[in-house]
Every structure is written in structure tokens, then in C-alpha cells.
Short mmCIF file of N, CA and C in Angstrom, two decimals:
data_model
loop_
_atom_site.label_atom_id
_atom_site.label_comp_id
_atom_site.label_asym_id
_atom_site.label_seq_id
_atom_site.Cartn_x
_atom_site.Cartn_y
_atom_site.Cartn_z
N MET A 1 197.48 -141.92 -167.81
CA MET A 1 196.04 -141.90 -167.66
C MET A 1 195.65 -140.75 -166.75
N GLU A 2 194.56 -140.13 -167.08
CA GLU A 2 194.00 -139.08 -166.24
C GLU A 2 193.26 -139.70 -165.07
N GLU A 3 193.19 -138.97 -163.98
CA GLU A 3 192.53 -139.48 -162.78
C GLU A 3 191.07 -139.86 -163.04
N THR A 4 190.37 -139.09 -163.84
CA THR A 4 188.96 -139.41 -164.12
C THR A 4 188.83 -140.73 -164.89
N GLU A 5 189.78 -141.01 -165.78
CA GLU A 5 189.77 -142.27 -166.52
C GLU A 5 190.05 -143.45 -165.58
N VAL A 6 190.93 -143.24 -164.63
CA VAL A 6 191.26 -144.28 -163.66
C VAL A 6 190.03 -144.60 -162.82
N VAL A 7 189.35 -143.57 -162.35
CA VAL A 7 188.15 -143.76 -161.53
C VAL A 7 187.09 -144.51 -162.32
N ARG A 8 186.90 -144.15 -163.58
CA ARG A 8 185.90 -144.82 -164.42
C ARG A 8 186.26 -146.30 -164.62
N ALA A 9 187.54 -146.58 -164.87
CA ALA A 9 187.97 -147.97 -165.07
C ALA A 9 187.81 -148.78 -163.80
N LEU A 10 188.20 -148.21 -162.67
CA LEU A 10 188.06 -148.93 -161.41
C LEU A 10 186.59 -149.15 -161.06
N ALA A 11 185.75 -148.17 -161.35
CA ALA A 11 184.32 -148.33 -161.10
C ALA A 11 183.75 -149.45 -161.95
N ALA A 12 184.21 -149.56 -163.19
CA ALA A 12 183.73 -150.62 -164.07
C ALA A 12 184.13 -151.99 -163.54
N LEU A 13 185.31 -152.08 -162.95
CA LEU A 13 185.79 -153.36 -162.44
C LEU A 13 185.25 -153.68 -161.04
N ALA A 14 184.56 -152.72 -160.43
CA ALA A 14 184.09 -152.88 -159.06
C ALA A 14 182.78 -153.65 -158.95
N HIS A 15 182.40 -154.33 -159.99
CA HIS A 15 181.20 -155.18 -159.96
C HIS A 15 181.64 -156.62 -160.21
N PRO A 16 181.19 -157.56 -159.41
CA PRO A 16 181.66 -158.94 -159.54
C PRO A 16 181.48 -159.54 -160.94
N LEU A 17 180.34 -159.32 -161.58
CA LEU A 17 180.15 -159.89 -162.92
C LEU A 17 181.04 -159.23 -163.96
N ARG A 18 181.19 -157.91 -163.87
CA ARG A 18 182.07 -157.23 -164.83
C ARG A 18 183.50 -157.68 -164.64
N LEU A 19 183.91 -157.88 -163.41
CA LEU A 19 185.26 -158.37 -163.15
C LEU A 19 185.44 -159.77 -163.75
N GLN A 20 184.45 -160.63 -163.62
CA GLN A 20 184.53 -161.97 -164.22
C GLN A 20 184.63 -161.89 -165.74
N VAL A 21 183.81 -161.02 -166.34
CA VAL A 21 183.83 -160.86 -167.80
C VAL A 21 185.19 -160.33 -168.25
N PHE A 22 185.69 -159.32 -167.56
CA PHE A 22 186.98 -158.75 -167.93
C PHE A 22 188.10 -159.78 -167.81
N ARG A 23 188.10 -160.53 -166.72
CA ARG A 23 189.12 -161.57 -166.54
C ARG A 23 189.03 -162.64 -167.63
N ALA A 24 187.81 -162.98 -168.03
CA ALA A 24 187.65 -163.96 -169.12
C ALA A 24 188.25 -163.42 -170.41
N LEU A 25 188.05 -162.13 -170.68
CA LEU A 25 188.61 -161.52 -171.88
C LEU A 25 190.14 -161.48 -171.81
N VAL A 26 190.68 -161.19 -170.64
CA VAL A 26 192.13 -161.14 -170.48
C VAL A 26 192.73 -162.53 -170.69
N VAL A 27 192.11 -163.54 -170.11
CA VAL A 27 192.61 -164.91 -170.24
C VAL A 27 192.56 -165.38 -171.69
N THR A 28 191.51 -165.01 -172.40
CA THR A 28 191.34 -165.45 -173.79
C THR A 28 192.39 -164.84 -174.70
N GLY A 29 192.79 -163.61 -174.42
CA GLY A 29 193.81 -162.96 -175.22
C GLY A 29 193.27 -162.33 -176.48
N PRO A 30 194.14 -162.04 -177.44
CA PRO A 30 193.77 -161.31 -178.64
C PRO A 30 192.63 -161.90 -179.47
N PRO A 31 192.41 -163.22 -179.50
CA PRO A 31 191.29 -163.71 -180.30
C PRO A 31 189.93 -163.17 -179.84
N GLY A 32 189.79 -162.86 -178.55
CA GLY A 32 188.54 -162.33 -178.04
C GLY A 32 187.47 -163.39 -177.88
N LEU A 33 186.31 -162.93 -177.43
CA LEU A 33 185.16 -163.82 -177.21
C LEU A 33 183.90 -163.20 -177.77
N THR A 34 183.01 -164.06 -178.23
CA THR A 34 181.68 -163.61 -178.62
C THR A 34 180.80 -163.57 -177.38
N PRO A 35 179.74 -162.78 -177.40
CA PRO A 35 178.83 -162.78 -176.26
C PRO A 35 178.29 -164.18 -175.96
N GLY A 36 178.00 -164.96 -176.98
CA GLY A 36 177.49 -166.31 -176.78
C GLY A 36 178.47 -167.19 -176.01
N ALA A 37 179.75 -167.10 -176.37
CA ALA A 37 180.76 -167.88 -175.66
C ALA A 37 180.87 -167.43 -174.21
N MET A 38 180.77 -166.12 -173.97
CA MET A 38 180.83 -165.63 -172.59
C MET A 38 179.61 -166.07 -171.79
N GLN A 39 178.44 -166.02 -172.42
CA GLN A 39 177.21 -166.45 -171.73
C GLN A 39 177.33 -167.90 -171.32
N GLU A 40 177.80 -168.71 -172.22
CA GLU A 40 177.94 -170.14 -171.95
C GLU A 40 178.98 -170.41 -170.87
N GLY A 41 180.13 -169.75 -170.98
CA GLY A 41 181.22 -170.00 -170.05
C GLY A 41 180.99 -169.43 -168.66
N LEU A 42 180.30 -168.29 -168.59
CA LEU A 42 180.11 -167.63 -167.31
C LEU A 42 178.70 -167.79 -166.74
N GLY A 43 177.79 -168.30 -167.54
CA GLY A 43 176.42 -168.49 -167.06
C GLY A 43 175.69 -167.19 -166.78
N ILE A 44 175.91 -166.19 -167.63
CA ILE A 44 175.29 -164.87 -167.46
C ILE A 44 174.18 -164.72 -168.49
N ALA A 45 173.03 -164.20 -168.06
CA ALA A 45 171.91 -163.96 -168.97
C ALA A 45 172.31 -162.94 -170.04
N PRO A 46 171.79 -163.08 -171.27
CA PRO A 46 172.19 -162.20 -172.38
C PRO A 46 172.03 -160.70 -172.08
N ALA A 47 170.89 -160.30 -171.54
CA ALA A 47 170.68 -158.87 -171.27
C ALA A 47 171.65 -158.36 -170.21
N THR A 48 171.90 -159.16 -169.21
CA THR A 48 172.83 -158.78 -168.14
C THR A 48 174.24 -158.66 -168.70
N LEU A 49 174.65 -159.63 -169.52
CA LEU A 49 175.98 -159.60 -170.11
C LEU A 49 176.13 -158.37 -171.00
N SER A 50 175.12 -158.07 -171.79
CA SER A 50 175.16 -156.92 -172.68
C SER A 50 175.39 -155.62 -171.90
N PHE A 51 174.69 -155.47 -170.79
CA PHE A 51 174.84 -154.29 -169.95
C PHE A 51 176.27 -154.18 -169.43
N HIS A 52 176.82 -155.28 -168.93
CA HIS A 52 178.16 -155.25 -168.35
C HIS A 52 179.24 -155.06 -169.42
N LEU A 53 179.06 -155.64 -170.59
CA LEU A 53 180.01 -155.42 -171.68
C LEU A 53 180.03 -153.95 -172.09
N LYS A 54 178.86 -153.34 -172.15
CA LYS A 54 178.76 -151.93 -172.50
C LYS A 54 179.54 -151.08 -171.50
N GLU A 55 179.44 -151.40 -170.23
CA GLU A 55 180.17 -150.65 -169.20
C GLU A 55 181.69 -150.81 -169.37
N LEU A 56 182.14 -152.02 -169.68
CA LEU A 56 183.57 -152.24 -169.88
C LEU A 56 184.09 -151.51 -171.12
N VAL A 57 183.29 -151.50 -172.18
CA VAL A 57 183.69 -150.79 -173.40
C VAL A 57 183.74 -149.29 -173.13
N GLN A 58 182.72 -148.76 -172.46
CA GLN A 58 182.70 -147.32 -172.16
C GLN A 58 183.86 -146.91 -171.25
N ALA A 59 184.30 -147.80 -170.39
CA ALA A 59 185.44 -147.51 -169.51
C ALA A 59 186.77 -147.67 -170.24
N GLY A 60 186.72 -148.18 -171.48
CA GLY A 60 187.94 -148.36 -172.26
C GLY A 60 188.70 -149.63 -171.93
N LEU A 61 188.11 -150.51 -171.14
CA LEU A 61 188.79 -151.74 -170.75
C LEU A 61 188.56 -152.90 -171.72
N ALA A 62 187.61 -152.74 -172.61
CA ALA A 62 187.32 -153.76 -173.62
C ALA A 62 186.99 -153.07 -174.94
N THR A 63 187.20 -153.78 -176.01
CA THR A 63 186.84 -153.28 -177.33
C THR A 63 185.81 -154.21 -177.95
N GLN A 64 185.06 -153.67 -178.87
CA GLN A 64 184.03 -154.44 -179.58
C GLN A 64 184.30 -154.31 -181.07
N ALA A 65 184.28 -155.42 -181.78
CA ALA A 65 184.50 -155.39 -183.23
C ALA A 65 183.56 -156.39 -183.88
N ARG A 66 183.02 -156.00 -185.02
CA ARG A 66 182.17 -156.90 -185.78
C ARG A 66 183.05 -157.67 -186.75
N GLU A 67 182.95 -158.98 -186.69
CA GLU A 67 183.66 -159.85 -187.63
C GLU A 67 182.63 -160.77 -188.25
N GLY A 68 182.30 -160.46 -189.49
CA GLY A 68 181.22 -161.20 -190.15
C GLY A 68 179.91 -160.88 -189.45
N ARG A 69 179.21 -161.90 -189.04
CA ARG A 69 177.94 -161.68 -188.35
C ARG A 69 178.08 -161.72 -186.83
N TYR A 70 179.31 -161.81 -186.35
CA TYR A 70 179.56 -161.92 -184.91
C TYR A 70 180.18 -160.64 -184.36
N LEU A 71 179.88 -160.38 -183.11
CA LEU A 71 180.57 -159.34 -182.35
C LEU A 71 181.65 -160.02 -181.52
N LEU A 72 182.84 -159.47 -181.56
CA LEU A 72 183.93 -160.00 -180.74
C LEU A 72 184.35 -158.93 -179.75
N TYR A 73 184.51 -159.35 -178.54
CA TYR A 73 184.99 -158.47 -177.48
C TYR A 73 186.39 -158.91 -177.09
N ARG A 74 187.24 -157.92 -176.88
CA ARG A 74 188.63 -158.19 -176.49
C ARG A 74 189.00 -157.26 -175.34
N ALA A 75 189.88 -157.73 -174.50
CA ALA A 75 190.43 -156.88 -173.44
C ALA A 75 191.29 -155.81 -174.10
N ALA A 76 191.23 -154.61 -173.57
CA ALA A 76 192.07 -153.51 -174.05
C ALA A 76 193.34 -153.52 -173.20
N TYR A 77 194.33 -154.28 -173.66
CA TYR A 77 195.54 -154.49 -172.87
C TYR A 77 196.33 -153.21 -172.62
N GLY A 78 196.36 -152.31 -173.59
CA GLY A 78 197.06 -151.04 -173.39
C GLY A 78 196.44 -150.24 -172.27
N ARG A 79 195.11 -150.23 -172.23
CA ARG A 79 194.40 -149.51 -171.17
C ARG A 79 194.61 -150.20 -169.82
N MET A 80 194.59 -151.52 -169.83
CA MET A 80 194.82 -152.27 -168.60
C MET A 80 196.23 -151.98 -168.06
N ASP A 81 197.22 -151.99 -168.95
CA ASP A 81 198.59 -151.68 -168.55
C ASP A 81 198.70 -150.25 -168.02
N ALA A 82 198.00 -149.32 -168.66
CA ALA A 82 198.03 -147.92 -168.22
C ALA A 82 197.41 -147.79 -166.83
N LEU A 83 196.33 -148.52 -166.57
CA LEU A 83 195.69 -148.47 -165.27
C LEU A 83 196.62 -149.02 -164.18
N VAL A 84 197.22 -150.16 -164.44
CA VAL A 84 198.15 -150.74 -163.46
C VAL A 84 199.35 -149.82 -163.28
N GLY A 85 199.83 -149.23 -164.36
CA GLY A 85 200.94 -148.30 -164.28
C GLY A 85 200.60 -147.09 -163.43
N TYR A 86 199.40 -146.56 -163.60
CA TYR A 86 198.96 -145.42 -162.80
C TYR A 86 198.93 -145.78 -161.32
N LEU A 87 198.42 -146.97 -161.03
CA LEU A 87 198.28 -147.39 -159.64
C LEU A 87 199.63 -147.66 -158.97
N THR A 88 200.61 -148.04 -159.73
CA THR A 88 201.91 -148.40 -159.15
C THR A 88 203.01 -147.37 -159.43
N GLU A 89 202.65 -146.28 -160.07
CA GLU A 89 203.63 -145.29 -160.52
C GLU A 89 204.52 -144.77 -159.38
N ASN A 90 203.97 -144.51 -158.26
CA ASN A 90 204.75 -143.92 -157.17
C ASN A 90 204.83 -144.85 -155.96
N CYS A 91 204.81 -146.14 -156.20
CA CYS A 91 204.85 -147.06 -155.06
C CYS A 91 206.25 -147.12 -154.47
N CYS A 92 206.31 -147.55 -153.25
CA CYS A 92 207.58 -147.80 -152.55
C CYS A 92 208.52 -146.60 -152.58
N GLN A 93 207.95 -145.41 -152.54
CA GLN A 93 208.73 -144.17 -152.52
C GLN A 93 209.74 -144.10 -153.67
N GLY A 94 209.33 -144.59 -154.82
CA GLY A 94 210.17 -144.51 -156.01
C GLY A 94 211.12 -145.67 -156.20
N ALA A 95 211.23 -146.55 -155.22
CA ALA A 95 212.11 -147.72 -155.36
C ALA A 95 211.40 -148.80 -156.17
N ALA A 96 212.15 -149.59 -156.87
CA ALA A 96 211.57 -150.67 -157.67
C ALA A 96 210.99 -151.73 -156.74
N CYS A 97 209.70 -152.01 -156.92
CA CYS A 97 209.02 -153.01 -156.09
C CYS A 97 208.96 -154.36 -156.80
N LEU A 98 208.78 -154.31 -158.09
CA LEU A 98 208.64 -155.52 -158.90
C LEU A 98 209.73 -155.54 -159.95
N PRO A 99 210.09 -156.71 -160.41
CA PRO A 99 211.06 -156.76 -161.51
C PRO A 99 210.50 -156.00 -162.72
N ALA A 100 211.30 -155.19 -163.32
CA ALA A 100 210.86 -154.41 -164.48
C ALA A 100 210.70 -155.32 -165.69
N ARG A 101 209.67 -155.02 -166.48
CA ARG A 101 209.48 -155.75 -167.74
C ARG A 101 210.47 -155.17 -168.75
N PRO A 102 210.88 -155.98 -169.70
CA PRO A 102 211.74 -155.44 -170.76
C PRO A 102 211.02 -154.28 -171.45
N SER A 103 211.78 -153.32 -171.88
CA SER A 103 211.21 -152.12 -172.49
C SER A 103 210.26 -152.47 -173.62
N GLY A 104 209.07 -151.89 -173.56
CA GLY A 104 208.09 -152.07 -174.62
C GLY A 104 207.34 -153.38 -174.60
N SER A 105 207.62 -154.27 -173.65
CA SER A 105 206.94 -155.56 -173.63
C SER A 105 205.56 -155.43 -173.02
N ARG A 106 204.65 -156.21 -173.52
CA ARG A 106 203.29 -156.27 -173.00
C ARG A 106 202.96 -157.70 -172.67
N CYS A 107 201.90 -157.89 -171.92
CA CYS A 107 201.55 -159.26 -171.54
C CYS A 107 201.02 -160.04 -172.73
N CYS A 108 200.41 -159.40 -173.68
CA CYS A 108 199.87 -160.08 -174.87
C CYS A 108 200.21 -159.33 -176.12
#
């Protein structure tokens, strides 16, 4: 990830409601959530949720797809992994800090 992309992603996550929305998408996994389900689960007004979803999509942390008459939002796990990787790339002076994941494995 480029530094500007990292800054944009971190800025998107630096708002409490956006962080809640992103965490809800991560917990839900690949099936994703509709805006209605997020509004109900998080108690966020539709216009406010729409604004925050747009910010997450523009930062590359979430994707939007139309399925039938519904919009589905999903966490962008590859981007999330890249962000965490960027943040931990040079930790502990190059020594392994955390157990390594098996090659090519992702959380979802």
C-alpha cells in the first residue's frame, strides 16, 4: 500500500460511526449487509449511514454491489489486510512479533 492510501484508510476509520460500520461489515463476513440491516443493527439514521458508507467505499475499505433491488456492502478484506500489513511491516526491528499466518491465508 502507498502511504497516501494508508492515510486515507486510517482517516476513514478515525470516526466512531464509520469504525462501527466497518466492524459490523467485518463481523458479517462475505455475505455483507444491506443499509437497512445496518441502520437497524447500529441505530444510525439513513442519511448519516449513507455518508459514512460512501467514505468507507472511497477509502477502499468496503465494497458496494447491487444484488437485485438491494445494495450490499462488504468489508474489503484484502485492503484491510494490506493496511494491517503496512502498519506492522517493520515492527520489532524485523523480528517476528506475532505468529505468522499460513502462506496465502486470509481471515475470511
